[in-house]
mmCIF file of C-alpha atoms in Angstrom:
data_model
loop_
_atom_site.group_PDB
_atom_site.id
_atom_site.type_symbol
_atom_site.label_atom_id
_atom_site.label_comp_id
_atom_site.label_asym_id
_atom_site.label_seq_id
_atom_site.Cartn_x
_atom_site.Cartn_y
_atom_site.Cartn_z
ATOM 1 C CA UNK A 1 -35.604 -58.670 33.301
ATOM 2 C CA UNK A 2 -37.324 -62.077 33.544
ATOM 3 C CA UNK A 3 -37.795 -64.493 30.698
ATOM 4 C CA UNK A 4 -40.214 -67.370 30.406
ATOM 5 C CA UNK A 5 -40.456 -70.074 27.793
ATOM 6 C CA UNK A 6 -43.906 -71.210 26.746
ATOM 7 C CA UNK A 7 -43.991 -74.371 24.587
ATOM 8 C CA UNK A 8 -46.925 -74.680 22.205
ATOM 9 C CA UNK A 9 -47.285 -77.652 19.819
ATOM 10 C CA UNK A 10 -47.250 -76.757 16.116
ATOM 11 C CA UNK A 11 -47.531 -78.951 13.038
ATOM 12 C CA UNK A 12 -47.255 -77.284 9.646
ATOM 13 C CA UNK A 13 -47.746 -79.527 6.617
ATOM 14 C CA UNK A 14 -46.429 -78.238 3.313
ATOM 15 C CA UNK A 15 -48.276 -79.482 0.254
ATOM 16 C CA UNK A 16 -46.272 -80.878 -2.670
ATOM 17 C CA UNK A 17 -45.978 -78.418 -5.528
ATOM 18 C CA UNK A 18 -43.861 -80.312 -8.038
ATOM 19 C CA UNK A 19 -41.408 -78.590 -10.319
ATOM 20 C CA UNK A 20 -41.926 -74.941 -11.157
ATOM 21 C CA UNK A 21 -40.603 -73.687 -14.441
ATOM 22 C CA UNK A 22 -41.481 -76.728 -16.564
ATOM 23 C CA UNK A 23 -41.835 -75.787 -20.227
ATOM 24 C CA UNK A 24 -39.418 -72.861 -19.966
ATOM 25 C CA UNK A 25 -36.700 -72.156 -22.489
ATOM 26 C CA UNK A 26 -33.456 -74.175 -22.234
ATOM 27 C CA UNK A 27 -31.205 -72.780 -19.533
ATOM 28 C CA UNK A 28 -34.114 -71.365 -17.534
ATOM 29 C CA UNK A 29 -33.947 -72.010 -13.808
ATOM 30 C CA UNK A 30 -36.527 -74.369 -12.345
ATOM 31 C CA UNK A 31 -37.278 -74.592 -8.617
ATOM 32 C CA UNK A 32 -37.929 -78.009 -7.101
ATOM 33 C CA UNK A 33 -40.030 -78.060 -3.972
ATOM 34 C CA UNK A 34 -40.470 -81.137 -1.830
ATOM 35 C CA UNK A 35 -43.377 -82.105 0.331
ATOM 36 C CA UNK A 36 -42.361 -81.868 3.942
ATOM 37 C CA UNK A 37 -43.889 -81.658 7.353
ATOM 38 C CA UNK A 38 -42.398 -79.508 10.076
ATOM 39 C CA UNK A 39 -43.270 -80.860 13.491
ATOM 40 C CA UNK A 40 -41.963 -78.794 16.352
ATOM 41 C CA UNK A 41 -42.787 -76.809 19.404
ATOM 42 C CA UNK A 42 -43.153 -73.057 19.331
ATOM 43 C CA UNK A 43 -41.375 -71.518 22.299
ATOM 44 C CA UNK A 44 -42.077 -67.914 23.175
ATOM 45 C CA UNK A 45 -39.498 -66.016 25.213
ATOM 46 C CA UNK A 46 -40.935 -63.049 27.051
ATOM 47 C CA UNK A 47 -39.288 -60.131 28.797
ATOM 48 C CA UNK A 48 -42.401 -59.505 30.879
ATOM 49 C CA UNK A 49 -43.088 -56.199 29.159
ATOM 50 C CA UNK A 50 -46.733 -55.127 29.404
ATOM 51 C CA UNK A 51 -46.500 -54.195 25.710
ATOM 52 C CA UNK A 52 -45.978 -57.800 24.613
ATOM 53 C CA UNK A 53 -49.634 -58.890 24.936
ATOM 54 C CA UNK A 54 -50.890 -55.447 23.846
ATOM 55 C CA UNK A 55 -48.858 -55.419 20.635
ATOM 56 C CA UNK A 56 -48.772 -59.199 20.237
ATOM 57 C CA UNK A 57 -45.043 -59.916 20.183
ATOM 58 C CA UNK A 58 -42.387 -61.921 22.008
ATOM 59 C CA UNK A 59 -38.780 -61.055 22.811
ATOM 60 C CA UNK A 60 -37.841 -64.222 20.896
ATOM 61 C CA UNK A 61 -39.536 -67.172 19.218
ATOM 62 C CA UNK A 62 -38.108 -70.646 18.634
ATOM 63 C CA UNK A 63 -39.644 -73.116 16.227
ATOM 64 C CA UNK A 64 -37.594 -76.240 15.729
ATOM 65 C CA UNK A 65 -33.964 -75.211 15.389
ATOM 66 C CA UNK A 66 -34.826 -71.631 14.350
ATOM 67 C CA UNK A 67 -34.676 -68.743 16.828
ATOM 68 C CA UNK A 68 -35.553 -65.137 16.021
ATOM 69 C CA UNK A 69 -34.945 -62.355 18.527
ATOM 70 C CA UNK A 70 -37.114 -59.288 17.946
ATOM 71 C CA UNK A 71 -35.743 -55.772 17.602
ATOM 72 C CA UNK A 72 -33.951 -55.281 20.906
ATOM 73 C CA UNK A 73 -33.755 -51.775 22.329
ATOM 74 C CA UNK A 74 -31.260 -50.480 24.930
ATOM 75 C CA UNK A 75 -33.575 -50.677 27.929
ATOM 76 C CA UNK A 76 -31.925 -50.784 31.352
ATOM 77 C CA UNK A 77 -33.204 -52.987 34.181
ATOM 78 C CA UNK A 78 -35.009 -49.972 35.683
ATOM 79 C CA UNK A 79 -36.871 -49.313 32.408
ATOM 80 C CA UNK A 80 -34.830 -46.233 31.491
ATOM 81 C CA UNK A 81 -32.648 -45.983 28.401
ATOM 82 C CA UNK A 82 -29.206 -47.503 28.969
ATOM 83 C CA UNK A 83 -26.253 -45.307 27.957
ATOM 84 C CA UNK A 84 -28.088 -42.183 26.772
ATOM 85 C CA UNK A 85 -26.206 -40.619 23.857
ATOM 86 C CA UNK A 86 -23.695 -43.509 23.674
ATOM 87 C CA UNK A 87 -24.145 -45.856 20.682
ATOM 88 C CA UNK A 88 -21.531 -48.313 21.951
ATOM 89 C CA UNK A 89 -23.064 -48.590 25.457
ATOM 90 C CA UNK A 90 -26.550 -48.953 23.975
ATOM 91 C CA UNK A 91 -25.285 -51.641 21.579
ATOM 92 C CA UNK A 92 -23.745 -53.588 24.461
ATOM 93 C CA UNK A 93 -27.061 -53.432 26.336
ATOM 94 C CA UNK A 94 -29.040 -54.556 23.273
ATOM 95 C CA UNK A 95 -26.701 -57.500 22.803
ATOM 96 C CA UNK A 96 -26.909 -58.416 26.509
ATOM 97 C CA UNK A 97 -30.705 -58.587 26.217
ATOM 98 C CA UNK A 98 -30.580 -60.510 22.925
ATOM 99 C CA UNK A 99 -28.044 -62.988 24.340
ATOM 100 C CA UNK A 100 -30.272 -63.644 27.361
ATOM 101 C CA UNK A 101 -33.243 -64.256 25.055
ATOM 102 C CA UNK A 102 -31.155 -66.681 22.981
ATOM 103 C CA UNK A 103 -30.182 -68.604 26.138
ATOM 104 C CA UNK A 104 -33.822 -68.799 27.234
ATOM 105 C CA UNK A 105 -34.669 -70.233 23.811
ATOM 106 C CA UNK A 106 -31.875 -72.819 24.086
ATOM 107 C CA UNK A 107 -29.398 -71.082 21.771
ATOM 108 C CA UNK A 108 -26.028 -69.371 22.169
ATOM 109 C CA UNK A 109 -24.151 -66.648 20.338
ATOM 110 C CA UNK A 110 -22.339 -69.440 18.456
ATOM 111 C CA UNK A 111 -25.698 -70.411 16.866
ATOM 112 C CA UNK A 112 -26.306 -66.925 15.425
ATOM 113 C CA UNK A 113 -26.435 -66.816 11.631
ATOM 114 C CA UNK A 114 -27.708 -63.256 11.006
ATOM 115 C CA UNK A 115 -27.822 -59.917 12.777
ATOM 116 C CA UNK A 116 -29.429 -56.627 11.836
ATOM 117 C CA UNK A 117 -28.233 -53.373 13.349
ATOM 118 C CA UNK A 118 -30.520 -50.373 13.051
ATOM 119 C CA UNK A 119 -29.150 -46.914 13.820
ATOM 120 C CA UNK A 120 -30.687 -43.444 13.783
ATOM 121 C CA UNK A 121 -27.328 -42.053 12.599
ATOM 122 C CA UNK A 122 -25.506 -44.384 10.208
ATOM 123 C CA UNK A 123 -22.365 -42.241 10.528
ATOM 124 C CA UNK A 124 -21.973 -43.814 14.001
ATOM 125 C CA UNK A 125 -22.029 -47.400 12.706
ATOM 126 C CA UNK A 126 -18.481 -48.137 13.892
ATOM 127 C CA UNK A 127 -19.559 -47.675 17.531
ATOM 128 C CA UNK A 128 -22.224 -50.361 17.125
ATOM 129 C CA UNK A 129 -19.825 -52.475 15.055
ATOM 130 C CA UNK A 130 -17.312 -52.455 17.912
ATOM 131 C CA UNK A 131 -19.868 -54.018 20.288
ATOM 132 C CA UNK A 132 -20.972 -56.450 17.551
ATOM 133 C CA UNK A 133 -17.381 -57.509 16.899
ATOM 134 C CA UNK A 134 -16.749 -58.134 20.595
ATOM 135 C CA UNK A 135 -19.542 -60.728 20.592
ATOM 136 C CA UNK A 136 -19.320 -62.138 17.079
ATOM 137 C CA UNK A 137 -15.683 -61.925 15.894
ATOM 138 C CA UNK A 138 -15.415 -65.731 15.932
ATOM 139 C CA UNK A 139 -19.006 -66.479 14.842
ATOM 140 C CA UNK A 140 -19.102 -63.970 11.969
ATOM 141 C CA UNK A 141 -22.837 -64.092 11.146
ATOM 142 C CA UNK A 142 -24.304 -62.356 8.129
ATOM 143 C CA UNK A 143 -24.817 -58.771 9.274
ATOM 144 C CA UNK A 144 -26.606 -55.713 7.947
ATOM 145 C CA UNK A 145 -26.395 -52.128 9.195
ATOM 146 C CA UNK A 146 -29.261 -49.807 8.258
ATOM 147 C CA UNK A 147 -30.292 -46.290 9.155
ATOM 148 C CA UNK A 148 -33.804 -45.647 10.423
ATOM 149 C CA UNK A 149 -35.514 -42.311 11.010
ATOM 150 C CA UNK A 150 -36.193 -43.004 14.702
ATOM 151 C CA UNK A 151 -37.323 -45.533 17.276
ATOM 152 C CA UNK A 152 -40.294 -45.579 19.670
ATOM 153 C CA UNK A 153 -38.194 -43.806 22.295
ATOM 154 C CA UNK A 154 -36.181 -40.886 20.864
ATOM 155 C CA UNK A 155 -33.314 -41.648 23.309
ATOM 156 C CA UNK A 156 -32.702 -45.003 21.619
ATOM 157 C CA UNK A 157 -29.894 -44.721 19.076
ATOM 158 C CA UNK A 158 -29.656 -48.389 18.075
ATOM 159 C CA UNK A 159 -31.576 -51.673 18.036
ATOM 160 C CA UNK A 160 -30.435 -55.193 17.157
ATOM 161 C CA UNK A 161 -32.275 -58.185 15.667
ATOM 162 C CA UNK A 162 -30.705 -61.650 15.873
ATOM 163 C CA UNK A 163 -31.496 -64.941 14.118
ATOM 164 C CA UNK A 164 -30.000 -68.305 15.090
ATOM 165 C CA UNK A 165 -30.180 -71.944 14.039
ATOM 166 C CA UNK A 166 -29.565 -74.519 16.765
ATOM 167 C CA UNK A 167 -28.278 -78.002 16.007
ATOM 168 C CA UNK A 168 -30.743 -80.334 17.702
ATOM 169 C CA UNK A 169 -31.329 -84.004 18.301
ATOM 170 C CA UNK A 170 -34.763 -83.459 19.858
ATOM 171 C CA UNK A 171 -37.314 -85.333 17.686
ATOM 172 C CA UNK A 172 -39.880 -82.622 18.472
ATOM 173 C CA UNK A 173 -37.696 -80.174 16.521
ATOM 174 C CA UNK A 174 -37.613 -82.150 13.284
ATOM 175 C CA UNK A 175 -38.322 -81.606 9.618
ATOM 176 C CA UNK A 176 -39.466 -84.677 7.721
ATOM 177 C CA UNK A 177 -39.097 -84.692 3.921
ATOM 178 C CA UNK A 178 -41.426 -86.848 1.907
ATOM 179 C CA UNK A 179 -41.031 -87.894 -1.716
ATOM 180 C CA UNK A 180 -37.939 -87.955 -3.941
#
């Protein structure tokens, strides 16, 4: 599977909104929002799938220090399902693909802050958890396991989503806060 990174300049100003909750009863929670400008590059990581332009998705997207890896299915290099019937083998394949996408976006498994594991049979969660633990026992990201009714391909038993935050010194990947 090939990956490509496509940088696209993005600037997203956020307008000041002040303090929400003013005039509420004592003890009420007020949210303070600052005015900030996020200036970064949007990097799209592609697997080369013909479905990406048709559906309008990327394997992963990086904006600033944030990387999100899309739902990753257990697809073998030949396009077939990896490990048919085997949740653990499919989980390993999903994580291999997700890890490659992270690398292409400039992140590592150590940068991962959240994972989502989707299974068609939640009773088999420990099989997916074993593969997850092999990769993330030291990182220990926030993790959620959920059951879904099915995936696009009925042979797929599991998919993974991964989110990461990369420490960066690149000024193109900055957030500038304005005001108090």
